[in-house]
Coordinates of N, CA and C in Angstrom, one line a residue:
X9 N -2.3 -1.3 29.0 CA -1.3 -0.4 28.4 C -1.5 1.0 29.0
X10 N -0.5 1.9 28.7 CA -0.3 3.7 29.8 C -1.6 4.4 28.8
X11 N -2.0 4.8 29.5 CA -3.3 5.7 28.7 C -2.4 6.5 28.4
X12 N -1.5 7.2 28.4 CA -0.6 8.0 27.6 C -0.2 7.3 26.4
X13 N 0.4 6.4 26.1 CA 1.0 5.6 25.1 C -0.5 5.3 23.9
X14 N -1.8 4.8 24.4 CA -2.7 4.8 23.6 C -3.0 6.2 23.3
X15 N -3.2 7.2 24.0 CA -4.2 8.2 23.6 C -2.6 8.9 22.1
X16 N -1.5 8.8 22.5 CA -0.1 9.0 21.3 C -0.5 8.0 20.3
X17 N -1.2 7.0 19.9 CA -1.7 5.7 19.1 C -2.4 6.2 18.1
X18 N -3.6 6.3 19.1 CA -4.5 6.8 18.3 C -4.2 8.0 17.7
X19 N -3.7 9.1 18.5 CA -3.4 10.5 17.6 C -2.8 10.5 16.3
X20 N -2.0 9.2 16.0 CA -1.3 9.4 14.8 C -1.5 8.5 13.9
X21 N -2.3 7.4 14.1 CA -2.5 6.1 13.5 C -3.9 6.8 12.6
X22 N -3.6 6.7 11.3 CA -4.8 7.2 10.1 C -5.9 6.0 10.0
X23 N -6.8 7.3 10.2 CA -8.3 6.3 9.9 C -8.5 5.9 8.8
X24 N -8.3 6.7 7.6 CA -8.7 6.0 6.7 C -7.5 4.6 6.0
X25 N -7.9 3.6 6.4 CA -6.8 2.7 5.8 C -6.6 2.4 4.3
X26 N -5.4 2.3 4.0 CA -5.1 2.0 2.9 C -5.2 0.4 2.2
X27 N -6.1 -0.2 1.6 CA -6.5 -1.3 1.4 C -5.5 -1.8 0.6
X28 N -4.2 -2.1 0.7 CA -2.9 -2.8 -0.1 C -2.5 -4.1 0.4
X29 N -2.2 -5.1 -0.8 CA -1.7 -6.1 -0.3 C -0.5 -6.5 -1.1
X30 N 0.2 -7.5 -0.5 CA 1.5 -7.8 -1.3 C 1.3 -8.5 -2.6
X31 N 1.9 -8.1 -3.8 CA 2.2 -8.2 -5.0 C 1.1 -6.9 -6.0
X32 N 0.8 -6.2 -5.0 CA -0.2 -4.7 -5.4 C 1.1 -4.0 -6.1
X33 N 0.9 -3.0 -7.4 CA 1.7 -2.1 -8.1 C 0.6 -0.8 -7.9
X34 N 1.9 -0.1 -6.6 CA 0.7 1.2 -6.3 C 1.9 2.7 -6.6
X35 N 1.2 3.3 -6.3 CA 1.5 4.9 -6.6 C 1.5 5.4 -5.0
X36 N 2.8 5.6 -4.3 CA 3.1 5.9 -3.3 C 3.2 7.5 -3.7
X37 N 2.7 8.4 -2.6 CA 2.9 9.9 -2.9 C 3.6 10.3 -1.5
X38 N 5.1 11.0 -1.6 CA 5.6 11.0 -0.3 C 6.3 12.3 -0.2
X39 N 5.6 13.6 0.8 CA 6.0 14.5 0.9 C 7.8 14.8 1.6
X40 N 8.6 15.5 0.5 CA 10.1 15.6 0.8 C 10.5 17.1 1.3
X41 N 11.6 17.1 1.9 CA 11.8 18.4 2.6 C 12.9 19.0 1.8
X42 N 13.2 20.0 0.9 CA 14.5 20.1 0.8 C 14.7 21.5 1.2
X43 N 15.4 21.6 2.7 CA 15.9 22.9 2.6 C 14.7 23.4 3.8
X44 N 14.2 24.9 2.9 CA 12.8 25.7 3.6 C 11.6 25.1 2.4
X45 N 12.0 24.1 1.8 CA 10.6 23.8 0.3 C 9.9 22.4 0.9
X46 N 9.1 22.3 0.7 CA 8.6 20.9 0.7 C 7.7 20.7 -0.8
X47 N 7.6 19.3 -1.0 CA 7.4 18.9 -2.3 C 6.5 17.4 -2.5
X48 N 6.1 16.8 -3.9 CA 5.7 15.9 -3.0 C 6.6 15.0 -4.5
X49 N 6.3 13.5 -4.0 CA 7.2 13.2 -5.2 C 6.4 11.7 -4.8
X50 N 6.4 11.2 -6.2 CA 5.6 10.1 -6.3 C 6.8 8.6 -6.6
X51 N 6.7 7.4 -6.0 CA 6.7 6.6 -5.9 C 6.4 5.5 -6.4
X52 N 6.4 4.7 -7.6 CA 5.8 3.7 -8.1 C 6.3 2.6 -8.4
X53 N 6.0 1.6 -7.7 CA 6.7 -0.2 -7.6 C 5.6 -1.2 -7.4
X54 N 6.3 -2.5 -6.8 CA 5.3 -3.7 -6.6 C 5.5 -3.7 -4.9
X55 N 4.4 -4.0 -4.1 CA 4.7 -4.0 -3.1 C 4.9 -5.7 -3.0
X56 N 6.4 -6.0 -2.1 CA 7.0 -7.4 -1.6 C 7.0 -7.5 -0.6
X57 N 6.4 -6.6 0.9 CA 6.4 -7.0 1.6 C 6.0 -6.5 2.5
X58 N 4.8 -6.8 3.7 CA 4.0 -6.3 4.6 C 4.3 -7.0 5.8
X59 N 5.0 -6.2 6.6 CA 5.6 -6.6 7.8 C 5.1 -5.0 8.8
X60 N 4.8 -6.0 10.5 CA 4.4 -5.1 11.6 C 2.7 -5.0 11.4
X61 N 2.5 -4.2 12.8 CA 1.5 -4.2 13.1 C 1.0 -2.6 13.8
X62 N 0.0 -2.3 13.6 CA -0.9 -1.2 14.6 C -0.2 0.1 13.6
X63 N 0.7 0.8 14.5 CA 1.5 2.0 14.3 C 2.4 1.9 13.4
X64 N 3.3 0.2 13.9 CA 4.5 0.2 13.1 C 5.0 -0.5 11.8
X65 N 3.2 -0.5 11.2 CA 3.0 -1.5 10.0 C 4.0 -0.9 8.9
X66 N 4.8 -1.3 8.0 CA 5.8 -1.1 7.0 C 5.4 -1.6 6.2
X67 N 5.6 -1.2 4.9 CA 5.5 -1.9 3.4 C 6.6 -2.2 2.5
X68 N 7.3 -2.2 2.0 CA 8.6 -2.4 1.3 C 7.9 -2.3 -0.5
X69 N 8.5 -1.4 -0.9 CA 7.9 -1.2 -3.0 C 9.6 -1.2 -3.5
X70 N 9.2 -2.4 -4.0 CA 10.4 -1.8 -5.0 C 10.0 -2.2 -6.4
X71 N 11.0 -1.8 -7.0 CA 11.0 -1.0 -8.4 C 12.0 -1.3 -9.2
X72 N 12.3 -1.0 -10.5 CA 13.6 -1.0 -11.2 C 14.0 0.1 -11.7
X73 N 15.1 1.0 -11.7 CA 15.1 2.3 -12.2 C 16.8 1.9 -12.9
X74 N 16.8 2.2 -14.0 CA 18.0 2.1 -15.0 C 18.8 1.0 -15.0
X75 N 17.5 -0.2 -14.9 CA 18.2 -1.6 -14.6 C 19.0 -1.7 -13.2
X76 N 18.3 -1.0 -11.9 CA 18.8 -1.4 -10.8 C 17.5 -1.4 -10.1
X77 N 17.5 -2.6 -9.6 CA 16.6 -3.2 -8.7 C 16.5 -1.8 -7.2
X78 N 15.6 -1.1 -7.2 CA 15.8 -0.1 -5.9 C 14.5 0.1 -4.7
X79 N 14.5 -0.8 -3.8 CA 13.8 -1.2 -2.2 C 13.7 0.2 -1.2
X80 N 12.1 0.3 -0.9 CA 12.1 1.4 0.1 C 10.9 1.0 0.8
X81 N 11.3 0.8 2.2 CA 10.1 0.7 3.0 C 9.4 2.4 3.5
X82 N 8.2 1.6 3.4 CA 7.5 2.9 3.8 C 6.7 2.4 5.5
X83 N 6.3 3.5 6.4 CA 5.6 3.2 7.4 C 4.1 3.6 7.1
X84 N 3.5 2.5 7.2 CA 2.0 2.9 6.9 C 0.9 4.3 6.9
X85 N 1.9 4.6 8.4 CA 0.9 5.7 9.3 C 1.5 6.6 9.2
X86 N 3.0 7.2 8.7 CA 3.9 8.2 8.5 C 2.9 9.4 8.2
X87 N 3.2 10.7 8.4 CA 2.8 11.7 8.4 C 3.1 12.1 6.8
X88 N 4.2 11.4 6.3 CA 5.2 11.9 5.6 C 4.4 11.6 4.1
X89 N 3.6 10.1 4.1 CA 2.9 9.8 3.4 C 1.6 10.6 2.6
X90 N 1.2 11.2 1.7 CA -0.3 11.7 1.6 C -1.2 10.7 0.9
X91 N -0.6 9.8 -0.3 CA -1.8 8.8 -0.2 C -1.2 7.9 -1.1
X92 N -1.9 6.4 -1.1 CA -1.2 5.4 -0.8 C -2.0 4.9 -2.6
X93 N -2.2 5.1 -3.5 CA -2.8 4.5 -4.9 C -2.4 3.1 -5.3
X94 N -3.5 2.3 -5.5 CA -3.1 0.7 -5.9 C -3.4 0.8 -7.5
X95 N -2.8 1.1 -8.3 CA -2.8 1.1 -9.8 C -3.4 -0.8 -10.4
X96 N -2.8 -1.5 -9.7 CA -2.6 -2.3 -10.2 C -2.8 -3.9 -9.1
X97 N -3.9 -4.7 -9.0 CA -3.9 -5.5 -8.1 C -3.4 -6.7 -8.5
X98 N -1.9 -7.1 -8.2 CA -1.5 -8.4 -8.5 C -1.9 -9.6 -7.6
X99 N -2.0 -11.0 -8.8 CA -2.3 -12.1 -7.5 C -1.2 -13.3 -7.1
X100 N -1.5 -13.1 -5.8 CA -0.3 -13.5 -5.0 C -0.2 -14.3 -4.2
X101 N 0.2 -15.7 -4.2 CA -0.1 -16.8 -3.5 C 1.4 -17.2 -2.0
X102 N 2.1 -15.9 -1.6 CA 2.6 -16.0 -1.0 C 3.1 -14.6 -0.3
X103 N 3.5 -14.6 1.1 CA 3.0 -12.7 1.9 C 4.6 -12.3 1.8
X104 N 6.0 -13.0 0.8 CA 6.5 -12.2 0.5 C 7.4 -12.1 -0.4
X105 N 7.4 -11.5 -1.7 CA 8.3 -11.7 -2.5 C 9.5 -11.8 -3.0
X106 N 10.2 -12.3 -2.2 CA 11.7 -12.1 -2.3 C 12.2 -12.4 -3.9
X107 N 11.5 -13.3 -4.5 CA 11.9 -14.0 -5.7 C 12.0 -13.4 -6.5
X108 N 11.5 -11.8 -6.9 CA 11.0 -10.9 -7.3 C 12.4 -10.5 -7.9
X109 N 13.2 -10.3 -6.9 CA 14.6 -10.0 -6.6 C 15.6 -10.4 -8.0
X110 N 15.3 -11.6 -8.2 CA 16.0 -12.3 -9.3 C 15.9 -12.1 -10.3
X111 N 15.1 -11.8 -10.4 CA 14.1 -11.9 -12.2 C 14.4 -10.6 -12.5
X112 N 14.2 -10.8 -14.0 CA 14.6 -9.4 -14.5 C 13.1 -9.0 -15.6
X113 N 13.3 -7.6 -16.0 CA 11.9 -7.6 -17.4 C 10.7 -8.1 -17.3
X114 N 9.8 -8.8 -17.9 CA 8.9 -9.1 -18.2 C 8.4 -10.2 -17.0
X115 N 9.7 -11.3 -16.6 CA 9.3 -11.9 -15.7 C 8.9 -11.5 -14.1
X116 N 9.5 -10.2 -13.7 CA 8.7 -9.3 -12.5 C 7.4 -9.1 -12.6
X117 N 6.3 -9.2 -14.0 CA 4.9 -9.3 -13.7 C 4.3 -10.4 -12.9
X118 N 3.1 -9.9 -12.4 CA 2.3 -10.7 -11.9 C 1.1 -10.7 -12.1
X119 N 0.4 -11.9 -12.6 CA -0.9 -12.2 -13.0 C -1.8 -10.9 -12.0
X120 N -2.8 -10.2 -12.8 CA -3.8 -9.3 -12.5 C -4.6 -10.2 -11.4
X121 N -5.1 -9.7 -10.3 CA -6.3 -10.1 -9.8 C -7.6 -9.8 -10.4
X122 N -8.4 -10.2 -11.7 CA -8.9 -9.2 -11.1 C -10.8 -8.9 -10.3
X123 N -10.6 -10.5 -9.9 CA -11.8 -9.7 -8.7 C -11.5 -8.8 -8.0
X124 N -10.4 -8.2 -7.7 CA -10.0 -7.3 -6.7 C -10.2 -5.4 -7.4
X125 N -10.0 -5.6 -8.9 CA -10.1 -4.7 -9.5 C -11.5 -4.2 -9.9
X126 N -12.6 -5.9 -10.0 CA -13.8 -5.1 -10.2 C -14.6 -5.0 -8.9
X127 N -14.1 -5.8 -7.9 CA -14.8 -5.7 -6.7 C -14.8 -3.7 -6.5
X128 N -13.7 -3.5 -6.8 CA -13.8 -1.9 -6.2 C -14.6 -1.0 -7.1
X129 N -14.9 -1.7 -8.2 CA -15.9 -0.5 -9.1 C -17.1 -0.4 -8.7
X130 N -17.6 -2.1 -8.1 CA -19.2 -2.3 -8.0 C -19.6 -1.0 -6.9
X131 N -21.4 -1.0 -7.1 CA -21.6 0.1 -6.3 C -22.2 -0.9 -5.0
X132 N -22.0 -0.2 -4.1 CA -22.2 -1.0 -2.9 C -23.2 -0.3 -2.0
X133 N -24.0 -1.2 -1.1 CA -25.5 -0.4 -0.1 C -25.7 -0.9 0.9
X134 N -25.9 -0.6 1.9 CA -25.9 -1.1 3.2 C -27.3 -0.9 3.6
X135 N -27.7 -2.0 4.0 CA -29.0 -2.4 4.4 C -29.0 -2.0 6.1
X136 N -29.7 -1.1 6.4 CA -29.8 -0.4 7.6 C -30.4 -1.5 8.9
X137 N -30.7 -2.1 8.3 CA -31.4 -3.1 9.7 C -30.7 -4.1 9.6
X138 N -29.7 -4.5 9.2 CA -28.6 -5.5 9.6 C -27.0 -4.9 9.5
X139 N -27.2 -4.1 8.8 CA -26.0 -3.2 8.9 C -25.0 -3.6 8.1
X140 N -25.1 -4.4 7.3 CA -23.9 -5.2 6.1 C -24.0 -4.8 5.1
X141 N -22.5 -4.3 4.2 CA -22.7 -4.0 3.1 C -23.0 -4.8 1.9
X142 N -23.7 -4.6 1.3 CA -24.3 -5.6 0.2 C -24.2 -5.0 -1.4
X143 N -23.8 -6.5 -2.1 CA -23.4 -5.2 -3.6 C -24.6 -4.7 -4.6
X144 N -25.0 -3.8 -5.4 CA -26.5 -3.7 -5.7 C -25.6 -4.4 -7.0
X145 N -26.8 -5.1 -8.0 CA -26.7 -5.3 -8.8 C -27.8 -4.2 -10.1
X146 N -27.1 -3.9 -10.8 CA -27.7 -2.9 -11.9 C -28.7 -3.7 -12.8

């Protein structure tokens, strides 16, 4: 590949990744321009769908607002983005939810994960001479 085209990659591609998977209910926070103001405005759905790769990874959240089903992809790495919150880890036996689509109310939930929810609370330690993170137990 043009060592121009990577060293533009890297420049824009965020290190810190955002650990989201499809059927996750997160808190998208997405800086808006109006005018000479910028602002930031928060976002909150189920994510249905994780499509692309590297730079041009997309996510798609949608949501229901006044009984209308309303879809917005976001680009992972966008500048536009400031941070990406998983409120909610749903579990999901398929990478995309279109079915989601149909349903209305109560039936858009999805079963909690929640190893996913306490896996993130445990305290975690990395053993220096193998270098793996390992979970302490209290």
């Amino acid at each position: 590949m043009n060592p121009k085209i990577t060293e533009l990659i890297s420049k824009n591609i965020k290190k810190e990744l955002h650990n989201i998977h499809v059927g996750d209910t997160v808190k998208v926070t997405v800086r808006i321009k109006e005018g000479t103001k910028e602002r930031s405005q928060n976002y909150e759905g189920t994510i249905i769908k994780i499509k692309g790769g590297g730079l041009n990874k997309t996510f798609t959240v949608r949501r229901v607002f006044q009984g209308v089903g309303v879809e917005r992809v976001f680009f992972l790495h966008s500048p536009k983005i400031e941070k990406v919150e998983v409120l909610r880890s749903g579990k999901s036996r398929r990478a995309k939810l279109y079915y989601l689509r149909e349903r209305a109310g109560k039936a858009t939930k999805l079963k909690e994960n929640l190893f996913a929810s306490q896996a993130a609370s445990l305290p975690k330690e990395v053993i220096p001479e193998e270098g793996k993170l390992v979970e302490v137990t209290p």
